[in-house]
Amino acid sequence: MWGTDTSEALGRFTKELSSRNCYIDTHTSGDVTFVEGRDPDDIRIVIAYPSPSERPRSILDSRFYS
């Protein structure tokens, strides 16, 4: 899991994952937006905005464990 500094950066990641047919989903939980995809080895990746340093997390998103 990674965090971005801007919503624009999150949009660029989403666009790149989509262009490579690796995009899975975008969702928001607790004012944090998450983009999910797969890397070239088919390993799940999650990118979030804002990052934990900007908005500390008190709980993890339940979708991570589904």
Short mmCIF file of N, CA and C in Angstrom, two decimals:
data_model
loop_
_atom_site.label_atom_id
_atom_site.label_comp_id
_atom_site.label_asym_id
_atom_site.label_seq_id
_atom_site.Cartn_x
_atom_site.Cartn_y
_atom_site.Cartn_z
N MET A 1 0.85 -1.17 0.00
CA MET A 1 0.00 0.00 0.00
C MET A 1 0.89 1.23 0.00
N TRP A 2 0.48 2.19 -0.80
CA TRP A 2 1.19 3.46 -0.89
C TRP A 2 0.22 4.61 -0.70
N GLY A 3 0.76 5.78 -0.37
CA GLY A 3 -0.02 7.01 -0.26
C GLY A 3 0.52 8.05 -1.20
N THR A 4 -0.37 8.92 -1.71
CA THR A 4 0.05 10.01 -2.59
C THR A 4 -0.10 11.34 -1.87
N ASP A 5 0.58 12.35 -2.37
CA ASP A 5 0.52 13.68 -1.77
C ASP A 5 -0.61 14.53 -2.33
N THR A 6 -1.13 14.17 -3.51
CA THR A 6 -2.18 14.98 -4.14
C THR A 6 -3.23 14.09 -4.79
N SER A 7 -4.42 14.63 -4.93
CA SER A 7 -5.47 13.89 -5.63
C SER A 7 -5.12 13.73 -7.11
N GLU A 8 -4.37 14.69 -7.66
CA GLU A 8 -3.94 14.59 -9.05
C GLU A 8 -3.02 13.39 -9.25
N ALA A 9 -2.13 13.16 -8.30
CA ALA A 9 -1.25 11.99 -8.39
C ALA A 9 -2.05 10.70 -8.33
N LEU A 10 -3.07 10.67 -7.48
CA LEU A 10 -3.93 9.49 -7.41
C LEU A 10 -4.62 9.26 -8.75
N GLY A 11 -5.05 10.34 -9.38
CA GLY A 11 -5.66 10.24 -10.71
C GLY A 11 -4.70 9.70 -11.75
N ARG A 12 -3.44 10.11 -11.68
CA ARG A 12 -2.43 9.59 -12.63
C ARG A 12 -2.21 8.10 -12.42
N PHE A 13 -2.17 7.64 -11.16
CA PHE A 13 -2.03 6.21 -10.90
C PHE A 13 -3.23 5.44 -11.45
N THR A 14 -4.42 5.98 -11.24
CA THR A 14 -5.63 5.33 -11.75
C THR A 14 -5.57 5.21 -13.27
N LYS A 15 -5.19 6.29 -13.93
CA LYS A 15 -5.10 6.29 -15.39
C LYS A 15 -4.06 5.28 -15.88
N GLU A 16 -2.92 5.22 -15.22
CA GLU A 16 -1.87 4.28 -15.62
C GLU A 16 -2.31 2.83 -15.42
N LEU A 17 -2.91 2.55 -14.28
CA LEU A 17 -3.41 1.18 -14.04
C LEU A 17 -4.46 0.80 -15.08
N SER A 18 -5.34 1.75 -15.41
CA SER A 18 -6.37 1.48 -16.41
C SER A 18 -5.78 1.22 -17.78
N SER A 19 -4.76 2.00 -18.15
CA SER A 19 -4.16 1.84 -19.47
C SER A 19 -3.45 0.50 -19.63
N ARG A 20 -3.08 -0.10 -18.51
CA ARG A 20 -2.40 -1.40 -18.53
C ARG A 20 -3.34 -2.56 -18.18
N ASN A 21 -4.65 -2.26 -18.13
CA ASN A 21 -5.65 -3.26 -17.77
C ASN A 21 -5.37 -3.88 -16.40
N CYS A 22 -4.86 -3.07 -15.47
CA CYS A 22 -4.53 -3.53 -14.12
C CYS A 22 -5.41 -2.88 -13.06
N TYR A 23 -6.33 -2.02 -13.49
CA TYR A 23 -7.20 -1.30 -12.56
C TYR A 23 -8.30 -2.22 -12.05
N ILE A 24 -8.61 -2.12 -10.75
CA ILE A 24 -9.69 -2.91 -10.16
C ILE A 24 -10.84 -2.01 -9.71
N ASP A 25 -10.54 -1.02 -8.85
CA ASP A 25 -11.63 -0.26 -8.24
C ASP A 25 -11.10 1.00 -7.59
N THR A 26 -11.99 1.99 -7.43
CA THR A 26 -11.73 3.17 -6.62
C THR A 26 -12.88 3.30 -5.64
N HIS A 27 -12.57 3.54 -4.39
CA HIS A 27 -13.62 3.75 -3.40
C HIS A 27 -13.10 4.69 -2.31
N THR A 28 -14.04 5.27 -1.57
CA THR A 28 -13.70 6.21 -0.50
C THR A 28 -14.27 5.70 0.81
N SER A 29 -13.46 5.80 1.85
CA SER A 29 -13.86 5.39 3.19
C SER A 29 -13.21 6.34 4.19
N GLY A 30 -14.02 6.95 5.05
CA GLY A 30 -13.47 7.85 6.06
C GLY A 30 -12.68 9.00 5.50
N ASP A 31 -13.15 9.61 4.42
CA ASP A 31 -12.50 10.74 3.76
C ASP A 31 -11.17 10.39 3.11
N VAL A 32 -10.90 9.12 2.90
CA VAL A 32 -9.69 8.68 2.21
C VAL A 32 -10.13 7.92 0.96
N THR A 33 -9.53 8.26 -0.19
CA THR A 33 -9.84 7.57 -1.43
C THR A 33 -8.77 6.53 -1.70
N PHE A 34 -9.21 5.33 -2.04
CA PHE A 34 -8.33 4.21 -2.32
C PHE A 34 -8.48 3.78 -3.77
N VAL A 35 -7.37 3.54 -4.44
CA VAL A 35 -7.37 2.95 -5.78
C VAL A 35 -6.73 1.58 -5.66
N GLU A 36 -7.40 0.57 -6.19
CA GLU A 36 -6.89 -0.79 -6.14
C GLU A 36 -6.55 -1.26 -7.55
N GLY A 37 -5.49 -2.04 -7.63
CA GLY A 37 -5.08 -2.61 -8.91
C GLY A 37 -4.20 -3.82 -8.70
N ARG A 38 -3.57 -4.25 -9.77
CA ARG A 38 -2.65 -5.40 -9.74
C ARG A 38 -1.35 -4.98 -10.40
N ASP A 39 -0.23 -5.42 -9.83
CA ASP A 39 1.06 -5.13 -10.46
C ASP A 39 1.33 -6.18 -11.55
N PRO A 40 2.44 -6.07 -12.29
CA PRO A 40 2.71 -7.03 -13.37
C PRO A 40 2.80 -8.48 -12.92
N ASP A 41 3.07 -8.71 -11.63
CA ASP A 41 3.12 -10.08 -11.10
C ASP A 41 1.77 -10.52 -10.53
N ASP A 42 0.73 -9.72 -10.80
CA ASP A 42 -0.63 -9.98 -10.34
C ASP A 42 -0.78 -9.89 -8.82
N ILE A 43 0.06 -9.07 -8.20
CA ILE A 43 -0.03 -8.82 -6.76
C ILE A 43 -0.88 -7.57 -6.55
N ARG A 44 -1.79 -7.65 -5.61
CA ARG A 44 -2.69 -6.54 -5.32
C ARG A 44 -1.92 -5.34 -4.80
N ILE A 45 -2.27 -4.16 -5.31
CA ILE A 45 -1.69 -2.91 -4.82
C ILE A 45 -2.83 -1.97 -4.46
N VAL A 46 -2.58 -1.12 -3.48
CA VAL A 46 -3.55 -0.13 -3.04
C VAL A 46 -2.81 1.19 -2.89
N ILE A 47 -3.39 2.25 -3.46
CA ILE A 47 -2.81 3.59 -3.36
C ILE A 47 -3.89 4.48 -2.75
N ALA A 48 -3.52 5.30 -1.76
CA ALA A 48 -4.49 6.11 -1.05
C ALA A 48 -4.15 7.59 -1.09
N TYR A 49 -5.19 8.41 -1.01
CA TYR A 49 -5.04 9.86 -0.86
C TYR A 49 -6.12 10.34 0.09
N PRO A 50 -5.81 11.16 1.06
CA PRO A 50 -4.48 11.61 1.44
C PRO A 50 -3.69 10.50 2.13
N SER A 51 -2.39 10.70 2.19
CA SER A 51 -1.52 9.70 2.79
C SER A 51 -1.72 9.68 4.32
N PRO A 52 -1.29 8.61 4.98
CA PRO A 52 -1.44 8.54 6.44
C PRO A 52 -0.73 9.68 7.18
N SER A 53 0.33 10.22 6.58
CA SER A 53 1.02 11.33 7.25
C SER A 53 0.15 12.60 7.23
N GLU A 54 -0.74 12.73 6.24
CA GLU A 54 -1.63 13.88 6.16
C GLU A 54 -2.94 13.65 6.90
N ARG A 55 -3.39 12.42 6.92
CA ARG A 55 -4.64 12.07 7.60
C ARG A 55 -4.45 10.73 8.28
N PRO A 56 -4.03 10.75 9.55
CA PRO A 56 -3.79 9.49 10.27
C PRO A 56 -5.03 8.60 10.27
N ARG A 57 -4.78 7.30 10.19
CA ARG A 57 -5.86 6.32 10.15
C ARG A 57 -6.07 5.72 11.54
N SER A 58 -7.32 5.70 11.97
CA SER A 58 -7.61 5.05 13.26
C SER A 58 -8.07 3.62 13.04
N ILE A 59 -8.58 3.32 11.83
CA ILE A 59 -8.98 1.95 11.48
C ILE A 59 -8.60 1.70 10.04
N LEU A 60 -8.43 0.45 9.69
CA LEU A 60 -8.15 0.10 8.30
C LEU A 60 -9.46 -0.18 7.58
N ASP A 61 -9.46 0.10 6.31
CA ASP A 61 -10.64 -0.12 5.49
C ASP A 61 -11.00 -1.61 5.47
N SER A 62 -12.25 -1.93 5.71
CA SER A 62 -12.67 -3.33 5.78
C SER A 62 -12.50 -4.07 4.47
N ARG A 63 -12.44 -3.37 3.35
CA ARG A 63 -12.30 -4.03 2.05
C ARG A 63 -10.93 -4.68 1.90
N PHE A 64 -9.95 -4.26 2.66
CA PHE A 64 -8.62 -4.84 2.56
C PHE A 64 -8.61 -6.30 2.99
N TYR A 65 -9.59 -6.67 3.78
CA TYR A 65 -9.61 -8.01 4.34
C TYR A 65 -10.75 -8.86 3.82
N SER A 66 -11.34 -8.44 2.71
CA SER A 66 -12.44 -9.21 2.14
C SER A 66 -11.95 -10.30 1.23
#
